[in-house]
């Protein structure tokens, strides 16, 4: 089903993401690049005292990768770094097709059926792998 | 040019994939072509009736296998206008270029290499990486809107260290630009260089004569020419081949092995270490027969007319931008201003079973020159029809509605 890939939630975030742009007073930044498709997404974060206060993204990519960036922002804003890390783990489990706990992953559940489209998994995971890099940097401090 | 739509509609029936998928609109022949029955039968018959290893044994079955393999070599040689021993079978264009790059750069004294940046990675990265290892100058030649400028080439040739290598494609795989390789090969030869032609997209599309091309070596793949995957050709001038050292060693390429040294078999065998893809070569021979019987001029004309038709139709779609020159052949690269190429390809497939390619097409530097990360690509071959193009345009309209 085409809607399993381009669901309403995905199309909403792709067309009208409230998280698109760049934060002027960002504390952290990171870039996600998928050279095999040419996707490039730039993230700006405001992380204060272990809390992800705000997050925006900019760049270009397919509907799946842009929607995934937007939904990720919505999902992790307001979470502590530890909570974000737990969410990240569950999301990656979902993308690998393993058992996962959907409780903390918000609308990212919209990508649950992506496993039917193996060519497109990397589109959706780009943002989450970029978040992983940021979290590793922070917790490595 | 005469329209041959009906002739090719009949020919399409020779391709079983379209019986299995009657609604398939296959627009990805630059990636690989579909295969006609005579090719599939030739491969299957080899394994059913004459399977044995070649050039080793004296029994009858091995003789038949060897004759089949060498017959394929002769057909290939006649097809491009070289002598049979000037045809080396490889795994494909990529292996042909790598084999040549190793043989030339590990054993010969070249000082520099010029390669246009619009090349497929398989005709760019081998030269770039070996040049780095061997400390040879590597000169990536700039292009403008996916096209060459002969004055820039002249300047590059003048200032490059001699002796030098110039390697270039005949038709680019991103925009279908038919390069002026005949002129470039003359310029290269006038300056004492050697000229290598990547024929992967060219050979399937126009009558080719090796001598008229001016190339010293040409590489191409069977699978873009109605033949099977896993077999390709490196052809070249005998006197240049004879200066090469093999870079792959093993069976079939040996003359005499001594304790501390080995001498090698004559051309083409010293370039063909190990058991070759005999069925593949025979499949390539059958593909060449099929193309000759169909008529290369006819195929060329049919695809030229279709390319023009598709270009005009695509240009008329709002939001679509085409890349490269106007005289594109068989390949059209385009983007939509707000729909990513992956979404375009995915939805065309889901909505209408249309197969187009999306991404960087193994030409990241060309994408960079166009200022994009990825593009959609439509590529045509003899079984395509105007109907296919009309369905593509309807499909794009449907995708646009989805993204509205």
Short mmCIF file of C-alpha atoms in Angstrom, two decimals:
data_model
loop_
_atom_site.label_atom_id
_atom_site.label_comp_id
_atom_site.label_asym_id
_atom_site.label_seq_id
_atom_site.Cartn_x
_atom_site.Cartn_y
_atom_site.Cartn_z
CA UNK A 1 0.00 0.00 0.00
CA UNK A 2 1.32 3.36 -1.02
CA UNK A 3 -0.15 4.88 2.16
CA UNK A 4 2.16 2.65 4.24
CA UNK A 5 5.01 4.70 2.88
CA UNK A 6 3.50 8.13 2.25
CA UNK A 7 1.03 8.20 5.15
CA UNK A 8 -0.97 11.31 6.05
CA UNK A 9 1.34 12.04 8.97
CA UNK A 10 4.40 11.73 6.74
CA UNK A 11 2.93 14.00 4.05
CA UNK A 12 1.88 16.56 6.67
CA UNK A 13 5.39 16.79 8.12
CA UNK A 14 6.94 16.86 4.65
CA UNK A 15 4.76 19.69 3.40
CA UNK A 16 4.28 21.82 6.52
CA UNK A 17 6.95 20.93 9.03
CA UNK A 18 6.81 23.25 12.05
CA UNK A 19 10.44 22.34 12.78
CA UNK A 20 12.00 23.51 9.55
CA UNK A 21 14.63 26.23 9.82
CA UNK A 22 17.69 26.98 11.91
CA UNK A 23 17.95 28.08 15.54
CA UNK A 24 20.02 31.25 15.87
CA UNK A 25 21.07 30.66 19.47
CA UNK A 26 21.82 26.96 19.06
CA UNK A 27 24.14 25.21 21.50
CA UNK A 28 24.77 22.17 19.28
CA UNK A 29 24.74 21.40 15.58
CA UNK A 30 25.07 18.31 13.48
CA UNK A 31 24.86 17.25 9.85
CA UNK A 32 23.34 14.13 8.39
CA UNK A 33 24.51 13.21 4.91
CA UNK A 34 23.42 10.31 2.80
CA UNK A 35 25.83 10.47 -0.13
CA UNK A 36 24.15 7.61 -1.94
CA UNK A 37 20.98 9.71 -2.41
CA UNK A 38 22.42 13.18 -2.04
CA UNK A 39 20.31 13.91 1.05
CA UNK A 40 21.74 16.49 3.42
CA UNK A 41 20.09 17.55 6.65
CA UNK A 42 21.46 20.12 9.08
CA UNK A 43 20.23 20.14 12.68
CA UNK A 44 20.48 22.92 15.26
CA UNK A 45 19.77 22.14 18.94
CA UNK A 46 19.30 24.08 22.12
CA UNK A 47 20.43 21.72 24.86
CA UNK A 48 20.44 23.19 28.32
CA UNK A 49 21.47 21.33 31.44
CA UNK A 50 20.85 17.92 29.86
CA UNK A 51 17.45 18.95 28.44
CA UNK A 52 16.69 19.20 24.70
CA UNK A 53 14.78 22.48 24.74
CA UNK A 54 14.49 23.06 21.01
CA UNK A 55 15.49 21.55 17.69
CA UNK A 56 15.17 22.58 14.07
CA UNK A 57 16.34 21.10 10.80
CA UNK A 58 17.12 22.32 7.32
CA UNK A 59 18.32 20.75 4.10
CA UNK A 60 17.06 18.65 1.27
CA UNK A 61 15.96 15.09 0.83
CA UNK A 62 13.02 12.93 -0.16
CA UNK A 63 9.64 13.11 1.57
CA UNK A 64 10.58 10.21 3.84
CA UNK A 65 13.83 11.73 5.07
CA UNK A 66 12.38 15.23 5.54
CA UNK A 67 9.28 13.91 7.34
CA UNK A 68 11.47 11.72 9.52
CA UNK A 69 13.58 14.72 10.56
CA UNK A 70 10.46 16.70 11.42
CA UNK A 71 8.82 13.86 13.37
CA UNK A 72 12.07 13.23 15.22
CA UNK A 73 12.19 16.88 16.27
CA UNK A 74 8.61 16.70 17.52
CA UNK A 75 9.36 13.45 19.37
CA UNK A 76 12.50 14.47 21.23
CA UNK A 77 11.94 18.15 22.05
CA UNK A 78 11.36 18.34 25.80
CA UNK A 79 13.21 15.10 26.50
CA UNK A 80 16.38 14.82 28.56
CA UNK A 81 19.47 13.40 26.84
CA UNK A 82 18.91 10.08 28.64
CA UNK A 83 15.28 9.93 27.55
CA UNK A 84 16.24 10.81 23.98
CA UNK A 85 18.78 8.02 24.02
CA UNK A 86 16.17 5.51 25.17
CA UNK A 87 13.77 6.70 22.46
CA UNK A 88 16.53 6.44 19.86
CA UNK A 89 17.20 2.84 20.86
CA UNK A 90 13.54 1.88 20.46
CA UNK A 91 13.29 3.67 17.10
CA UNK A 92 16.35 1.90 15.73
CA UNK A 93 14.93 -1.43 16.93
CA UNK A 94 11.74 -0.64 15.02
CA UNK A 95 13.68 0.12 11.83
CA UNK A 96 15.62 -3.14 12.20
CA UNK A 97 12.32 -5.00 12.46
CA UNK A 98 12.96 -6.08 16.08
CA UNK A 99 10.52 -5.94 19.01
CA UNK A 100 10.33 -2.42 20.39
CA UNK A 101 8.44 -0.36 22.94
CA UNK A 102 6.32 2.23 21.10
CA UNK A 103 5.59 4.24 24.25
CA UNK A 104 8.16 7.01 23.86
CA UNK A 105 8.54 7.18 20.11
CA UNK A 106 5.52 9.37 19.29
CA UNK A 107 4.54 9.71 15.64
CA UNK A 108 7.72 7.94 14.54
CA UNK A 109 5.41 4.92 14.67
CA UNK A 110 4.21 6.19 11.26
CA UNK A 111 7.32 4.52 9.83
CA UNK A 112 6.58 1.11 11.31
CA UNK A 113 5.56 -0.28 7.92
CA UNK A 114 8.69 1.00 6.24
CA UNK A 115 10.18 -2.48 6.64
CA UNK A 116 8.11 -3.40 3.53
CA UNK A 117 10.26 -0.91 1.60
CA UNK A 118 13.83 -1.93 2.39
CA UNK A 119 15.28 0.57 -0.10
CA UNK A 120 13.79 3.45 1.87
CA UNK A 121 14.82 2.56 5.45
CA UNK A 122 17.99 4.61 5.14
CA UNK A 123 15.92 7.67 4.21
CA UNK A 124 14.10 7.52 7.54
CA UNK A 125 17.09 6.56 9.69
CA UNK A 126 19.34 9.40 8.46
CA UNK A 127 18.04 11.86 11.09
CA UNK A 128 18.11 9.34 13.90
CA UNK A 129 21.71 8.38 13.16
CA UNK A 130 22.58 12.06 13.16
CA UNK A 131 20.91 12.40 16.58
CA UNK A 132 22.95 9.42 17.74
CA UNK A 133 26.16 11.28 16.84
CA UNK A 134 25.02 14.33 18.79
CA UNK A 135 24.03 12.29 21.83
CA UNK A 136 27.32 10.40 21.79
CA UNK A 137 29.19 13.70 21.67
CA UNK A 138 27.20 15.07 24.61
CA UNK A 139 27.43 12.01 26.80
CA UNK A 140 31.12 11.70 25.93
CA UNK A 141 31.74 15.20 27.37
CA UNK B 1 14.02 9.86 -40.22
CA UNK B 2 11.32 7.28 -40.78
CA UNK B 3 9.13 6.26 -37.87
CA UNK B 4 9.53 2.59 -37.07
CA UNK B 5 7.05 2.34 -34.22
CA UNK B 6 5.26 -0.71 -35.60
CA UNK B 7 8.45 -2.57 -36.47
CA UNK B 8 9.65 -2.20 -32.89
CA UNK B 9 6.24 -3.00 -31.39
CA UNK B 10 6.61 -6.40 -33.10
CA UNK B 11 10.19 -6.74 -31.82
CA UNK B 12 8.99 -6.08 -28.26
CA UNK B 13 7.26 -9.47 -28.39
CA UNK B 14 10.71 -11.11 -28.39
CA UNK B 15 11.22 -9.95 -24.79
CA UNK B 16 9.55 -12.35 -22.32
CA UNK B 17 9.71 -9.89 -19.41
CA UNK B 18 6.92 -7.89 -21.05
CA UNK B 19 4.73 -11.00 -21.25
CA UNK B 20 5.22 -11.60 -17.54
CA UNK B 21 4.57 -7.90 -16.74
CA UNK B 22 2.28 -6.62 -19.52
CA UNK B 23 1.83 -3.19 -17.91
CA UNK B 24 5.53 -2.64 -17.17
CA UNK B 25 6.88 0.63 -18.57
CA UNK B 26 10.60 -0.02 -18.53
CA UNK B 27 12.57 3.22 -18.77
CA UNK B 28 15.84 2.13 -17.18
CA UNK B 29 17.75 0.55 -20.06
CA UNK B 30 20.85 2.65 -19.36
CA UNK B 31 21.12 0.61 -16.15
CA UNK B 32 20.48 -2.68 -17.93
CA UNK B 33 18.46 -3.72 -20.98
CA UNK B 34 15.86 -6.48 -21.06
CA UNK B 35 16.81 -9.72 -22.82
CA UNK B 36 15.25 -11.22 -25.95
CA UNK B 37 14.47 -14.94 -26.31
CA UNK B 38 17.47 -15.79 -28.55
CA UNK B 39 19.86 -14.51 -25.86
CA UNK B 40 18.12 -16.41 -23.06
CA UNK B 41 18.05 -19.55 -25.22
CA UNK B 42 21.72 -19.28 -26.16
CA UNK B 43 22.75 -19.17 -22.49
CA UNK B 44 20.41 -21.94 -21.49
CA UNK B 45 21.46 -24.12 -24.47
CA UNK B 46 25.12 -23.78 -23.59
CA UNK B 47 24.48 -25.24 -20.13
CA UNK B 48 22.06 -27.86 -21.50
CA UNK B 49 24.07 -29.04 -24.46
CA UNK B 50 27.71 -27.99 -24.50
CA UNK B 51 28.92 -27.17 -21.00
CA UNK B 52 32.63 -27.86 -20.55
CA UNK B 53 35.63 -25.73 -19.66
CA UNK B 54 37.34 -23.97 -22.55
CA UNK B 55 40.93 -24.10 -23.85
CA UNK B 56 41.91 -27.05 -21.68
CA UNK B 57 40.66 -30.42 -22.78
CA UNK B 58 40.75 -32.34 -26.03
CA UNK B 59 37.47 -34.21 -25.77
CA UNK B 60 34.58 -33.35 -28.06
CA UNK B 61 32.35 -31.46 -25.61
CA UNK B 62 35.23 -29.17 -24.64
CA UNK B 63 35.91 -28.56 -28.30
CA UNK B 64 32.29 -27.47 -28.80
CA UNK B 65 32.44 -25.16 -25.77
CA UNK B 66 35.71 -23.62 -26.94
CA UNK B 67 34.38 -23.14 -30.45
CA UNK B 68 31.26 -21.43 -29.05
CA UNK B 69 33.35 -19.13 -26.89
CA UNK B 70 35.73 -18.19 -29.71
CA UNK B 71 32.84 -17.76 -32.12
CA UNK B 72 31.37 -15.19 -29.70
CA UNK B 73 34.73 -13.42 -29.71
CA UNK B 74 34.76 -13.28 -33.53
CA UNK B 75 31.20 -11.91 -33.62
CA UNK B 76 32.10 -9.24 -31.07
CA UNK B 77 35.22 -8.32 -33.04
CA UNK B 78 33.28 -8.00 -36.30
CA UNK B 79 30.60 -5.94 -34.51
CA UNK B 80 33.06 -3.20 -33.51
CA UNK B 81 35.63 -3.58 -36.30
CA UNK B 82 38.68 -5.14 -34.63
CA UNK B 83 40.51 -8.45 -35.03
CA UNK B 84 39.26 -11.34 -32.85
CA UNK B 85 42.45 -11.43 -30.77
CA UNK B 86 41.93 -7.73 -29.98
CA UNK B 87 38.79 -8.62 -27.97
CA UNK B 88 39.36 -9.45 -24.31
CA UNK B 89 36.37 -10.74 -22.38
CA UNK B 90 35.96 -9.25 -18.90
CA UNK B 91 33.20 -9.07 -16.31
CA UNK B 92 31.95 -5.75 -17.70
CA UNK B 93 32.93 -2.15 -18.41
CA UNK B 94 34.09 -1.62 -14.83
CA UNK B 95 36.46 -4.57 -14.93
CA UNK B 96 37.66 -3.59 -18.42
CA UNK B 97 38.66 -0.12 -17.25
CA UNK B 98 40.19 -1.37 -14.01
CA UNK B 99 42.20 -4.05 -15.84
CA UNK B 100 43.45 -1.48 -18.29
CA UNK B 101 44.22 1.09 -15.61
CA UNK B 102 46.29 -1.44 -13.64
CA UNK B 103 48.06 -2.77 -16.71
CA UNK B 104 48.91 0.72 -17.96
CA UNK B 105 49.79 2.40 -14.69
CA UNK B 106 51.60 -0.38 -12.84
CA UNK B 107 53.85 -1.29 -15.74
CA UNK B 108 54.12 1.71 -18.05
CA UNK B 109 55.67 5.07 -17.60
CA UNK B 110 52.69 7.42 -17.96
CA UNK B 111 53.05 10.82 -16.30
CA UNK B 112 49.46 12.07 -16.26
CA UNK B 113 45.80 11.19 -16.79
CA UNK B 114 42.94 13.44 -17.93
CA UNK B 115 39.34 12.42 -17.21
CA UNK B 116 36.20 14.61 -17.53
CA UNK B 117 34.27 15.03 -14.29
CA UNK B 118 31.00 13.85 -15.91
CA UNK B 119 32.30 10.29 -16.16
CA UNK B 120 30.56 7.37 -14.48
CA UNK B 121 32.50 6.54 -11.30
CA UNK B 122 33.83 3.40 -13.02
CA UNK B 123 35.76 5.56 -15.49
CA UNK B 124 36.87 8.10 -12.90
CA UNK B 125 37.74 6.46 -9.61
CA UNK B 126 40.12 3.75 -10.99
CA UNK B 127 42.26 6.46 -12.67
CA UNK B 128 42.07 8.79 -9.68
CA UNK B 129 43.06 6.11 -7.18
CA UNK B 130 45.83 4.52 -9.23
CA UNK B 131 47.26 7.93 -10.09
CA UNK B 132 47.41 8.64 -6.37
CA UNK B 133 49.18 5.36 -5.62
CA UNK B 134 51.64 5.69 -8.50
CA UNK B 135 52.28 9.39 -7.96
CA UNK B 136 51.00 10.33 -11.39
CA UNK B 137 49.23 13.64 -12.13
CA UNK B 138 45.46 13.26 -12.21
CA UNK B 139 43.60 16.06 -14.02
CA UNK B 140 39.80 16.10 -13.60
CA UNK B 141 38.53 18.00 -16.64
CA UNK B 142 35.73 20.50 -15.89
CA UNK B 143 32.50 20.46 -17.89
CA UNK B 144 29.74 23.05 -18.42
CA UNK B 145 26.11 22.02 -18.18
CA UNK B 146 27.30 18.45 -18.63
CA UNK B 147 29.13 19.23 -21.90
CA UNK B 148 32.74 19.41 -23.02
CA UNK B 149 34.51 22.44 -24.37
CA UNK B 150 37.19 21.56 -26.92
CA UNK B 151 39.27 24.68 -26.07
CA UNK B 152 39.49 23.63 -22.43
CA UNK B 153 40.54 20.15 -23.54
CA UNK B 154 43.25 21.67 -25.74
CA UNK B 155 44.57 23.70 -22.80
CA UNK B 156 44.59 20.63 -20.56
CA UNK B 157 46.41 18.59 -23.19
CA UNK B 158 49.04 21.31 -23.70
CA UNK B 159 49.88 21.67 -20.03
CA UNK B 160 49.71 18.01 -19.01
CA UNK B 161 52.91 16.01 -18.47
CA UNK B 162 53.70 13.56 -21.29
CA UNK B 163 53.17 10.73 -22.01
CA UNK B 164 49.54 10.91 -20.91
CA UNK B 165 46.24 9.02 -20.92
CA UNK B 166 42.85 10.53 -21.77
CA UNK B 167 39.80 8.45 -20.83
CA UNK B 168 36.26 9.47 -21.71
CA UNK B 169 32.76 8.18 -22.36
CA UNK B 170 30.98 8.15 -25.75
CA UNK B 171 27.56 8.96 -24.26
CA UNK B 172 27.17 10.22 -20.68
CA UNK B 173 24.96 8.08 -18.47
CA UNK B 174 23.28 11.07 -16.78
CA UNK B 175 22.12 13.25 -19.67
CA UNK B 176 22.68 11.20 -22.84
CA UNK B 177 25.26 13.71 -24.11
CA UNK B 178 26.96 12.22 -27.18
CA UNK B 179 30.55 13.39 -26.77
CA UNK B 180 32.76 14.49 -29.70
CA UNK B 181 35.14 11.61 -28.96
CA UNK B 182 36.34 11.41 -32.58
CA UNK B 183 37.68 14.99 -32.31
CA UNK B 184 39.07 14.49 -28.82
CA UNK B 185 40.91 11.31 -29.80
CA UNK B 186 42.62 13.24 -32.63
CA UNK B 187 43.70 15.98 -30.24
CA UNK B 188 45.04 13.37 -27.83
CA UNK B 189 46.96 11.52 -30.55
CA UNK B 190 48.42 14.75 -31.94
CA UNK B 191 49.94 15.34 -28.52
CA UNK B 192 51.21 11.75 -28.30
CA UNK B 193 48.71 10.54 -25.72
CA UNK B 194 46.55 7.43 -25.69
CA UNK B 195 42.77 7.65 -25.82
CA UNK B 196 40.43 5.29 -24.00
CA UNK B 197 36.72 5.23 -24.80
CA UNK B 198 34.09 4.10 -22.28
CA UNK B 199 31.53 2.64 -24.67
CA UNK B 200 29.05 1.37 -22.06
CA UNK B 201 26.26 3.71 -23.25
CA UNK B 202 27.55 4.30 -26.78
CA UNK B 203 27.97 0.80 -28.20
CA UNK B 204 24.30 -0.20 -27.66
CA UNK B 205 23.12 2.94 -29.45
CA UNK B 206 24.93 3.57 -32.70
CA UNK B 207 26.90 1.74 -35.38
CA UNK B 208 30.46 1.71 -34.14
CA UNK B 209 33.71 1.35 -36.00
CA UNK B 210 36.76 1.12 -33.79
CA UNK B 211 39.14 2.63 -36.35
CA UNK B 212 36.86 5.58 -37.15
CA UNK B 213 36.39 6.27 -33.42
CA UNK B 214 40.08 7.02 -32.99
CA UNK B 215 40.12 5.10 -29.70
CA UNK B 216 43.14 3.07 -28.63
CA UNK B 217 40.96 0.99 -26.30
CA UNK B 218 37.22 0.69 -25.85
CA UNK B 219 35.29 -0.88 -22.97
CA UNK B 220 31.64 -1.97 -22.83
CA UNK B 221 29.22 -4.35 -21.13
CA UNK B 222 26.97 -7.01 -22.64
CA UNK B 223 24.06 -6.37 -20.30
CA UNK B 224 23.36 -2.89 -21.67
CA UNK B 225 23.31 -4.44 -25.15
CA UNK B 226 20.53 -7.04 -24.66
CA UNK B 227 23.14 -9.54 -23.43
CA UNK B 228 23.63 -11.12 -20.01
CA UNK B 229 25.11 -9.52 -16.88
CA UNK B 230 28.64 -10.43 -15.87
CA UNK B 231 30.34 -10.28 -19.27
CA UNK B 232 31.96 -7.35 -21.01
CA UNK B 233 34.68 -6.39 -23.40
CA UNK B 234 37.99 -4.62 -23.45
CA UNK B 235 39.04 -4.16 -27.06
CA UNK B 236 42.08 -2.33 -28.31
CA UNK B 237 44.94 -2.03 -30.72
CA UNK B 238 47.08 -5.12 -30.83
CA UNK B 239 50.37 -3.23 -30.70
CA UNK B 240 49.27 -1.48 -27.51
CA UNK B 241 47.95 -4.68 -25.91
CA UNK B 242 51.30 -6.32 -26.63
CA UNK B 243 53.05 -3.73 -24.46
CA UNK B 244 50.76 -4.46 -21.51
CA UNK B 245 51.57 -6.63 -18.55
CA UNK B 246 48.72 -8.68 -17.12
CA UNK B 247 47.68 -7.69 -13.62
CA UNK B 248 45.62 -10.79 -12.95
CA UNK B 249 47.38 -14.14 -12.94
CA UNK B 250 46.04 -17.68 -12.98
CA UNK B 251 44.94 -20.40 -15.34
CA UNK B 252 44.37 -20.00 -19.08
CA UNK B 253 46.79 -17.07 -19.39
CA UNK B 254 50.01 -19.06 -19.04
CA UNK B 255 52.60 -20.12 -21.58
CA UNK B 256 55.25 -21.64 -19.34
CA UNK B 257 55.70 -21.62 -15.58
CA UNK B 258 59.22 -22.00 -14.19
CA UNK B 259 60.31 -21.98 -10.55
CA UNK B 260 61.18 -18.31 -10.48
CA UNK B 261 59.41 -16.83 -13.49
CA UNK B 262 56.50 -17.34 -15.87
CA UNK B 263 55.85 -16.49 -19.48
CA UNK B 264 52.38 -15.66 -20.67
CA UNK B 265 50.03 -16.77 -23.41
CA UNK B 266 49.52 -14.46 -26.40
CA UNK B 267 46.75 -11.90 -26.75
CA UNK B 268 43.90 -12.09 -25.78
CA UNK B 269 44.53 -14.97 -23.35
CA UNK B 270 47.12 -13.28 -21.13
CA UNK B 271 44.38 -10.79 -20.17
CA UNK B 272 41.83 -13.52 -19.34
CA UNK B 273 43.04 -15.32 -16.21
CA UNK B 274 40.79 -18.05 -14.84
CA UNK B 275 37.73 -19.81 -16.24
CA UNK B 276 35.81 -17.25 -18.28
CA UNK B 277 32.05 -16.72 -18.40
CA UNK B 278 31.59 -18.90 -21.46
CA UNK B 279 27.79 -18.87 -21.37
CA UNK B 280 27.93 -15.09 -20.96
CA UNK B 281 30.15 -14.67 -24.00
CA UNK B 282 27.83 -16.89 -26.04
CA UNK B 283 24.89 -14.80 -24.78
CA UNK B 284 26.69 -11.65 -25.91
CA UNK B 285 27.25 -13.23 -29.31
CA UNK B 286 23.51 -13.97 -29.56
CA UNK B 287 22.69 -10.39 -28.52
CA UNK B 288 24.96 -9.03 -31.26
CA UNK B 289 23.29 -11.33 -33.82
CA UNK B 290 19.89 -10.08 -32.67
CA UNK B 291 20.94 -6.43 -32.90
CA UNK B 292 22.50 -6.87 -36.34
CA UNK B 293 19.39 -8.63 -37.58
CA UNK B 294 17.19 -5.86 -36.14
CA UNK B 295 19.47 -3.20 -37.61
CA UNK B 296 21.64 -0.85 -35.56
CA UNK B 297 20.71 2.14 -37.75
CA UNK B 298 17.02 1.38 -37.18
CA UNK B 299 17.56 1.08 -33.42
CA UNK B 300 19.48 4.35 -33.42
CA UNK B 301 16.77 6.20 -35.38
CA UNK B 302 13.94 4.78 -33.29
CA UNK B 303 15.63 5.82 -30.06
CA UNK B 304 16.54 9.28 -31.43
CA UNK B 305 12.91 9.98 -32.34
CA UNK B 306 11.66 8.66 -29.00
CA UNK B 307 14.24 10.72 -27.09
CA UNK B 308 13.11 13.85 -28.89
CA UNK B 309 9.45 13.01 -28.27
CA UNK B 310 10.09 12.37 -24.56
CA UNK B 311 12.21 15.52 -24.16
CA UNK B 312 9.47 17.72 -25.66
CA UNK B 313 6.76 16.11 -23.54
CA UNK B 314 8.80 16.39 -20.35
CA UNK B 315 9.73 20.01 -21.04
CA UNK B 316 6.03 20.85 -21.28
CA UNK B 317 5.36 19.57 -17.73
CA UNK B 318 5.42 22.50 -15.31
CA UNK B 319 8.06 22.22 -12.59
CA UNK B 320 10.27 19.84 -14.61
CA UNK B 321 13.81 20.85 -15.51
CA UNK B 322 15.88 18.86 -17.98
CA UNK B 323 19.67 18.70 -17.81
CA UNK B 324 22.42 18.57 -20.37
CA UNK B 325 22.50 19.40 -24.06
CA UNK B 326 19.63 19.33 -26.54
CA UNK B 327 21.15 16.57 -28.68
CA UNK B 328 20.73 13.96 -25.96
CA UNK B 329 20.55 10.36 -27.04
CA UNK B 330 18.50 7.67 -25.30
CA UNK B 331 18.89 9.21 -21.85
CA UNK B 332 17.05 12.13 -20.24
CA UNK B 333 18.03 13.47 -16.81
CA UNK B 334 15.52 15.70 -15.04
CA UNK B 335 14.26 16.96 -11.70
CA UNK B 336 10.97 18.35 -10.47
CA UNK B 337 11.34 21.59 -8.53
CA UNK B 338 9.63 20.30 -5.39
CA UNK B 339 9.47 16.50 -5.69
CA UNK B 340 12.60 14.57 -4.79
CA UNK B 341 13.81 12.07 -7.40
CA UNK B 342 13.36 9.12 -5.01
CA UNK B 343 9.74 10.07 -4.36
CA UNK B 344 9.18 10.49 -8.10
CA UNK B 345 10.64 7.06 -8.90
CA UNK B 346 8.88 5.33 -5.99
CA UNK B 347 5.46 6.75 -6.82
CA UNK B 348 5.74 6.19 -10.59
CA UNK B 349 6.45 2.57 -9.81
CA UNK B 350 3.58 2.21 -7.30
CA UNK B 351 1.02 4.09 -9.39
CA UNK B 352 1.75 2.87 -12.89
CA UNK B 353 4.52 0.24 -12.81
CA UNK B 354 6.90 2.69 -14.47
CA UNK B 355 10.58 1.93 -13.88
CA UNK B 356 12.86 4.97 -13.88
CA UNK B 357 16.11 5.50 -12.05
CA UNK B 358 16.71 8.05 -9.30
CA UNK B 359 19.81 9.12 -7.41
CA UNK B 360 23.25 10.32 -8.45
CA UNK B 361 23.70 7.68 -11.17
CA UNK B 362 27.28 6.96 -10.09
CA UNK B 363 28.25 10.45 -11.23
CA UNK B 364 28.44 12.53 -8.05
CA UNK B 365 30.71 15.16 -9.61
CA UNK B 366 28.26 15.69 -12.47
CA UNK B 367 25.45 16.14 -9.92
CA UNK B 368 27.64 18.71 -8.16
CA UNK B 369 28.21 20.56 -11.45
CA UNK B 370 24.44 20.70 -11.99
CA UNK B 371 24.03 21.89 -8.39
CA UNK B 372 21.78 19.01 -7.37
CA UNK B 373 22.06 15.99 -5.11
CA UNK B 374 20.10 13.58 -7.25
CA UNK B 375 18.06 13.40 -10.44
CA UNK B 376 15.48 11.25 -12.15
CA UNK B 377 16.59 9.48 -15.29
CA UNK B 378 14.56 8.07 -18.14
CA UNK B 379 16.50 5.85 -20.52
CA UNK B 380 15.24 4.17 -23.65
CA UNK B 381 15.91 1.16 -25.78
CA UNK B 382 14.48 -0.55 -28.85
CA UNK B 383 11.39 -2.01 -27.09
CA UNK B 384 10.15 1.38 -25.87
CA UNK B 385 7.21 3.06 -27.54
CA UNK B 386 5.51 6.45 -27.58
CA UNK B 387 2.87 4.86 -25.33
CA UNK B 388 5.55 4.39 -22.68
CA UNK B 389 6.33 8.11 -22.78
CA UNK B 390 2.64 9.07 -22.65
CA UNK B 391 2.19 6.83 -19.60
CA UNK B 392 5.24 8.44 -18.00
CA UNK B 393 3.75 11.91 -18.45
CA UNK B 394 0.40 10.75 -17.01
CA UNK B 395 2.29 9.17 -14.14
CA UNK B 396 4.20 12.37 -13.39
CA UNK B 397 0.91 14.30 -13.35
CA UNK B 398 -0.46 11.79 -10.83
CA UNK B 399 2.65 12.13 -8.64
CA UNK B 400 2.31 15.92 -8.79
CA UNK B 401 -1.31 15.67 -7.62
CA UNK B 402 -0.20 13.48 -4.70
CA UNK B 403 2.35 16.06 -3.65
CA UNK B 404 0.06 19.07 -4.05
#
